[in-house]
Amino acid sequence: MVKFLLLALAFGLAHAEFEGAWETVAIAADRVDKIEPSGELRLFCRSLDCEDGCKILKVTFYVLENGQCSLTTVTGYLQEDGKTYKTQFQGDNHYELVKETPENLVFYSENVDRAGRTTKLIFVLGHKPLSSEQNERLVSYAKSSHIPPENIRDVLGADTCPK
């Protein structure tokens, strides 16, 4: 029982470290139209907030629609596997944190839109552009996730929504 409590505490503390202000640095998708400037999944992240030991993850972001920045918060609920979150936004979304460093967070996500089409996505959050080494790792991860590297979009400089 003590081991379980220590594990639960360690898991909660590890996840609490990624809470706070984050910006979308790069996005990749196998359906590139979803992340182009008018794409419904081109999200400009602002913050991540954990609740209930990170069983609930609130993601606050902007979407640029018709030239207007629209602030949105979605609530993801941790699934039974203990690593995947599920939420509703432009369809059903399942996502998980796959890489965490002091500079960046990398999320893998799958969106099933209202038409039943699945889109695989990678969201890289941080505060500055990716280094060439970080970009190489992103390209490699995109390939392994069956996302063409040419579908990676650097969006940090394109983010004109309020900070």
mmCIF file with all atom_site columns, N, CA and C in Angstrom, residues 94-125:
data_model
loop_
_atom_site.group_PDB
_atom_site.id
_atom_site.type_symbol
_atom_site.label_atom_id
_atom_site.label_alt_id
_atom_site.label_comp_id
_atom_site.label_asym_id
_atom_site.label_entity_id
_atom_site.label_seq_id
_atom_site.pdbx_PDB_ins_code
_atom_site.Cartn_x
_atom_site.Cartn_y
_atom_site.Cartn_z
_atom_site.occupancy
_atom_site.B_iso_or_equiv
_atom_site.pdbx_formal_charge
_atom_site.auth_seq_id
_atom_site.auth_comp_id
_atom_site.auth_asym_id
_atom_site.auth_atom_id
_atom_site.pdbx_PDB_model_num
ATOM 1  N N  . HIS A 1 94  ? -7.994  12.095 -28.268 1.00 0.00 ? 94  HIS A N  1
ATOM 2  C CA . HIS A 1 94  ? -7.214  11.337 -27.294 1.00 0.00 ? 94  HIS A CA 1
ATOM 3  C C  . HIS A 1 94  ? -5.789  11.850 -27.430 1.00 0.00 ? 94  HIS A C  1
ATOM 4  N N  . TYR A 1 95  ? -5.172  12.239 -26.314 1.00 0.00 ? 95  TYR A N  1
ATOM 5  C CA . TYR A 1 95  ? -3.813  12.764 -26.392 1.00 0.00 ? 95  TYR A CA 1
ATOM 6  C C  . TYR A 1 95  ? -3.022  12.353 -25.168 1.00 0.00 ? 95  TYR A C  1
ATOM 7  N N  . GLU A 1 96  ? -1.693  12.350 -25.335 1.00 0.00 ? 96  GLU A N  1
ATOM 8  C CA . GLU A 1 96  ? -0.818  12.018 -24.223 1.00 0.00 ? 96  GLU A CA 1
ATOM 9  C C  . GLU A 1 96  ? 0.495   12.771 -24.340 1.00 0.00 ? 96  GLU A C  1
ATOM 10 N N  . LEU A 1 97  ? 1.072   13.057 -23.199 1.00 0.00 ? 97  LEU A N  1
ATOM 11 C CA . LEU A 1 97  ? 2.390   13.672 -23.127 1.00 0.00 ? 97  LEU A CA 1
ATOM 12 C C  . LEU A 1 97  ? 3.403   12.574 -23.416 1.00 0.00 ? 97  LEU A C  1
ATOM 13 N N  . VAL A 1 98  ? 4.183   12.736 -24.491 1.00 0.00 ? 98  VAL A N  1
ATOM 14 C CA . VAL A 1 98  ? 5.146   11.694 -24.868 1.00 0.00 ? 98  VAL A CA 1
ATOM 15 C C  . VAL A 1 98  ? 6.584   12.089 -24.573 1.00 0.00 ? 98  VAL A C  1
ATOM 16 N N  . LYS A 1 99  ? 6.832   13.396 -24.373 1.00 0.00 ? 99  LYS A N  1
ATOM 17 C CA . LYS A 1 99  ? 8.188   13.849 -24.066 1.00 0.00 ? 99  LYS A CA 1
ATOM 18 C C  . LYS A 1 99  ? 8.100   15.126 -23.253 1.00 0.00 ? 99  LYS A C  1
ATOM 19 N N  . GLU A 1 100 ? 8.877   15.175 -22.183 1.00 0.00 ? 100 GLU A N  1
ATOM 20 C CA . GLU A 1 100 ? 8.900   16.359 -21.326 1.00 0.00 ? 100 GLU A CA 1
ATOM 21 C C  . GLU A 1 100 ? 10.345  16.711 -21.020 1.00 0.00 ? 100 GLU A C  1
ATOM 22 N N  . THR A 1 101 ? 10.744  17.922 -21.372 1.00 0.00 ? 101 THR A N  1
ATOM 23 C CA . THR A 1 101 ? 12.054  18.457 -21.023 1.00 0.00 ? 101 THR A CA 1
ATOM 24 C C  . THR A 1 101 ? 11.807  19.827 -20.391 1.00 0.00 ? 101 THR A C  1
ATOM 25 N N  . PRO A 1 102 ? 12.824  20.434 -19.805 1.00 0.00 ? 102 PRO A N  1
ATOM 26 C CA . PRO A 1 102 ? 12.616  21.786 -19.261 1.00 0.00 ? 102 PRO A CA 1
ATOM 27 C C  . PRO A 1 102 ? 12.226  22.806 -20.338 1.00 0.00 ? 102 PRO A C  1
ATOM 28 N N  . GLU A 1 103 ? 12.627  22.556 -21.591 1.00 0.00 ? 103 GLU A N  1
ATOM 29 C CA . GLU A 1 103 ? 12.345  23.490 -22.679 1.00 0.00 ? 103 GLU A CA 1
ATOM 30 C C  . GLU A 1 103 ? 11.037  23.214 -23.411 1.00 0.00 ? 103 GLU A C  1
ATOM 31 N N  . ASN A 1 104 ? 10.670  21.936 -23.524 1.00 0.00 ? 104 ASN A N  1
ATOM 32 C CA . ASN A 1 104 ? 9.538   21.574 -24.374 1.00 0.00 ? 104 ASN A CA 1
ATOM 33 C C  . ASN A 1 104 ? 8.700   20.449 -23.807 1.00 0.00 ? 104 ASN A C  1
ATOM 34 N N  . LEU A 1 105 ? 7.429   20.461 -24.206 1.00 0.00 ? 105 LEU A N  1
ATOM 35 C CA . LEU A 1 105 ? 6.517   19.341 -23.986 1.00 0.00 ? 105 LEU A CA 1
ATOM 36 C C  . LEU A 1 105 ? 6.075   18.882 -25.364 1.00 0.00 ? 105 LEU A C  1
ATOM 37 N N  . VAL A 1 106 ? 6.013   17.574 -25.560 1.00 0.00 ? 106 VAL A N  1
ATOM 38 C CA . VAL A 1 106 ? 5.551   17.031 -26.831 1.00 0.00 ? 106 VAL A CA 1
ATOM 39 C C  . VAL A 1 106 ? 4.339   16.146 -26.546 1.00 0.00 ? 106 VAL A C  1
ATOM 40 N N  . PHE A 1 107 ? 3.229   16.486 -27.201 1.00 0.00 ? 107 PHE A N  1
ATOM 41 C CA . PHE A 1 107 ? 1.991   15.716 -27.080 1.00 0.00 ? 107 PHE A CA 1
ATOM 42 C C  . PHE A 1 107 ? 1.690   15.031 -28.404 1.00 0.00 ? 107 PHE A C  1
ATOM 43 N N  . TYR A 1 108 ? 1.275   13.775 -28.317 1.00 0.00 ? 108 TYR A N  1
ATOM 44 C CA . TYR A 1 108 ? 0.750   13.064 -29.481 1.00 0.00 ? 108 TYR A CA 1
ATOM 45 C C  . TYR A 1 108 ? -0.762  13.018 -29.302 1.00 0.00 ? 108 TYR A C  1
ATOM 46 N N  . SER A 1 109 ? -1.491  13.284 -30.370 1.00 0.00 ? 109 SER A N  1
ATOM 47 C CA . SER A 1 109 ? -2.943  13.353 -30.285 1.00 0.00 ? 109 SER A CA 1
ATOM 48 C C  . SER A 1 109 ? -3.578  12.700 -31.496 1.00 0.00 ? 109 SER A C  1
ATOM 49 N N  . GLU A 1 110 ? -4.754  12.144 -31.297 1.00 0.00 ? 110 GLU A N  1
ATOM 50 C CA . GLU A 1 110 ? -5.572  11.671 -32.412 1.00 0.00 ? 110 GLU A CA 1
ATOM 51 C C  . GLU A 1 110 ? -6.940  12.301 -32.273 1.00 0.00 ? 110 GLU A C  1
ATOM 52 N N  . ASN A 1 111 ? -7.382  12.922 -33.362 1.00 0.00 ? 111 ASN A N  1
ATOM 53 C CA . ASN A 1 111 ? -8.676  13.593 -33.419 1.00 0.00 ? 111 ASN A CA 1
ATOM 54 C C  . ASN A 1 111 ? -9.549  12.838 -34.399 1.00 0.00 ? 111 ASN A C  1
ATOM 55 N N  . VAL A 1 112 ? -10.762 12.537 -33.987 1.00 0.00 ? 112 VAL A N  1
ATOM 56 C CA . VAL A 1 112 ? -11.759 11.956 -34.892 1.00 0.00 ? 112 VAL A CA 1
ATOM 57 C C  . VAL A 1 112 ? -12.832 13.015 -35.045 1.00 0.00 ? 112 VAL A C  1
ATOM 58 N N  . ASP A 1 113 ? -12.898 13.593 -36.253 1.00 0.00 ? 113 ASP A N  1
ATOM 59 C CA . ASP A 1 113 ? -13.823 14.702 -36.463 1.00 0.00 ? 113 ASP A CA 1
ATOM 60 C C  . ASP A 1 113 ? -15.256 14.206 -36.634 1.00 0.00 ? 113 ASP A C  1
ATOM 61 N N  . ARG A 1 114 ? -16.161 15.134 -36.823 1.00 0.00 ? 114 ARG A N  1
ATOM 62 C CA . ARG A 1 114 ? -17.593 14.800 -36.907 1.00 0.00 ? 114 ARG A CA 1
ATOM 63 C C  . ARG A 1 114 ? -17.917 13.944 -38.127 1.00 0.00 ? 114 ARG A C  1
ATOM 64 N N  . ALA A 1 115 ? -17.046 13.973 -39.135 1.00 0.00 ? 115 ALA A N  1
ATOM 65 C CA . ALA A 1 115 ? -17.243 13.141 -40.326 1.00 0.00 ? 115 ALA A CA 1
ATOM 66 C C  . ALA A 1 115 ? -16.624 11.746 -40.158 1.00 0.00 ? 115 ALA A C  1
ATOM 67 N N  . GLY A 1 116 ? -16.005 11.500 -38.991 1.00 0.00 ? 116 GLY A N  1
ATOM 68 C CA . GLY A 1 116 ? -15.412 10.199 -38.717 1.00 0.00 ? 116 GLY A CA 1
ATOM 69 C C  . GLY A 1 116 ? -13.982 10.035 -39.219 1.00 0.00 ? 116 GLY A C  1
ATOM 70 N N  . ARG A 1 117 ? -13.356 11.132 -39.686 1.00 0.00 ? 117 ARG A N  1
ATOM 71 C CA . ARG A 1 117 ? -11.976 11.073 -40.179 1.00 0.00 ? 117 ARG A CA 1
ATOM 72 C C  . ARG A 1 117 ? -11.006 11.244 -39.016 1.00 0.00 ? 117 ARG A C  1
ATOM 73 N N  . THR A 1 118 ? -9.998  10.390 -38.978 1.00 0.00 ? 118 THR A N  1
ATOM 74 C CA . THR A 1 118 ? -8.979  10.448 -37.937 1.00 0.00 ? 118 THR A CA 1
ATOM 75 C C  . THR A 1 118 ? -7.786  11.261 -38.422 1.00 0.00 ? 118 THR A C  1
ATOM 76 N N  . THR A 1 119 ? -7.305  12.134 -37.551 1.00 0.00 ? 119 THR A N  1
ATOM 77 C CA . THR A 1 119 ? -6.103  12.920 -37.825 1.00 0.00 ? 119 THR A CA 1
ATOM 78 C C  . THR A 1 119 ? -5.107  12.664 -36.707 1.00 0.00 ? 119 THR A C  1
ATOM 79 N N  . LYS A 1 120 ? -3.883  12.291 -37.081 1.00 0.00 ? 120 LYS A N  1
ATOM 80 C CA . LYS A 1 120 ? -2.793  12.129 -36.123 1.00 0.00 ? 120 LYS A CA 1
ATOM 81 C C  . LYS A 1 120 ? -2.067  13.463 -36.026 1.00 0.00 ? 120 LYS A C  1
ATOM 82 N N  . LEU A 1 121 ? -1.784  13.895 -34.795 1.00 0.00 ? 121 LEU A N  1
ATOM 83 C CA . LEU A 1 121 ? -1.145  15.195 -34.578 1.00 0.00 ? 121 LEU A CA 1
ATOM 84 C C  . LEU A 1 121 ? -0.021  15.110 -33.560 1.00 0.00 ? 121 LEU A C  1
ATOM 85 N N  . ILE A 1 122 ? 0.919   16.027 -33.715 1.00 0.00 ? 122 ILE A N  1
ATOM 86 C CA . ILE A 1 122 ? 1.966   16.236 -32.718 1.00 0.00 ? 122 ILE A CA 1
ATOM 87 C C  . ILE A 1 122 ? 1.949   17.723 -32.390 1.00 0.00 ? 122 ILE A C  1
ATOM 88 N N  . PHE A 1 123 ? 1.902   18.043 -31.112 1.00 0.00 ? 123 PHE A N  1
ATOM 89 C CA . PHE A 1 123 ? 1.975   19.427 -30.650 1.00 0.00 ? 123 PHE A CA 1
ATOM 90 C C  . PHE A 1 123 ? 3.243   19.566 -29.818 1.00 0.00 ? 123 PHE A C  1
ATOM 91 N N  . VAL A 1 124 ? 4.087   20.528 -30.178 1.00 0.00 ? 124 VAL A N  1
ATOM 92 C CA . VAL A 1 124 ? 5.284   20.830 -29.404 1.00 0.00 ? 124 VAL A CA 1
ATOM 93 C C  . VAL A 1 124 ? 5.049   22.165 -28.718 1.00 0.00 ? 124 VAL A C  1
ATOM 94 N N  . LEU A 1 125 ? 5.130   22.166 -27.389 1.00 0.00 ? 125 LEU A N  1
ATOM 95 C CA . LEU A 1 125 ? 4.943   23.380 -26.604 1.00 0.00 ? 125 LEU A CA 1
ATOM 96 C C  . LEU A 1 125 ? 6.287   23.814 -26.039 1.00 0.00 ? 125 LEU A C  1
#
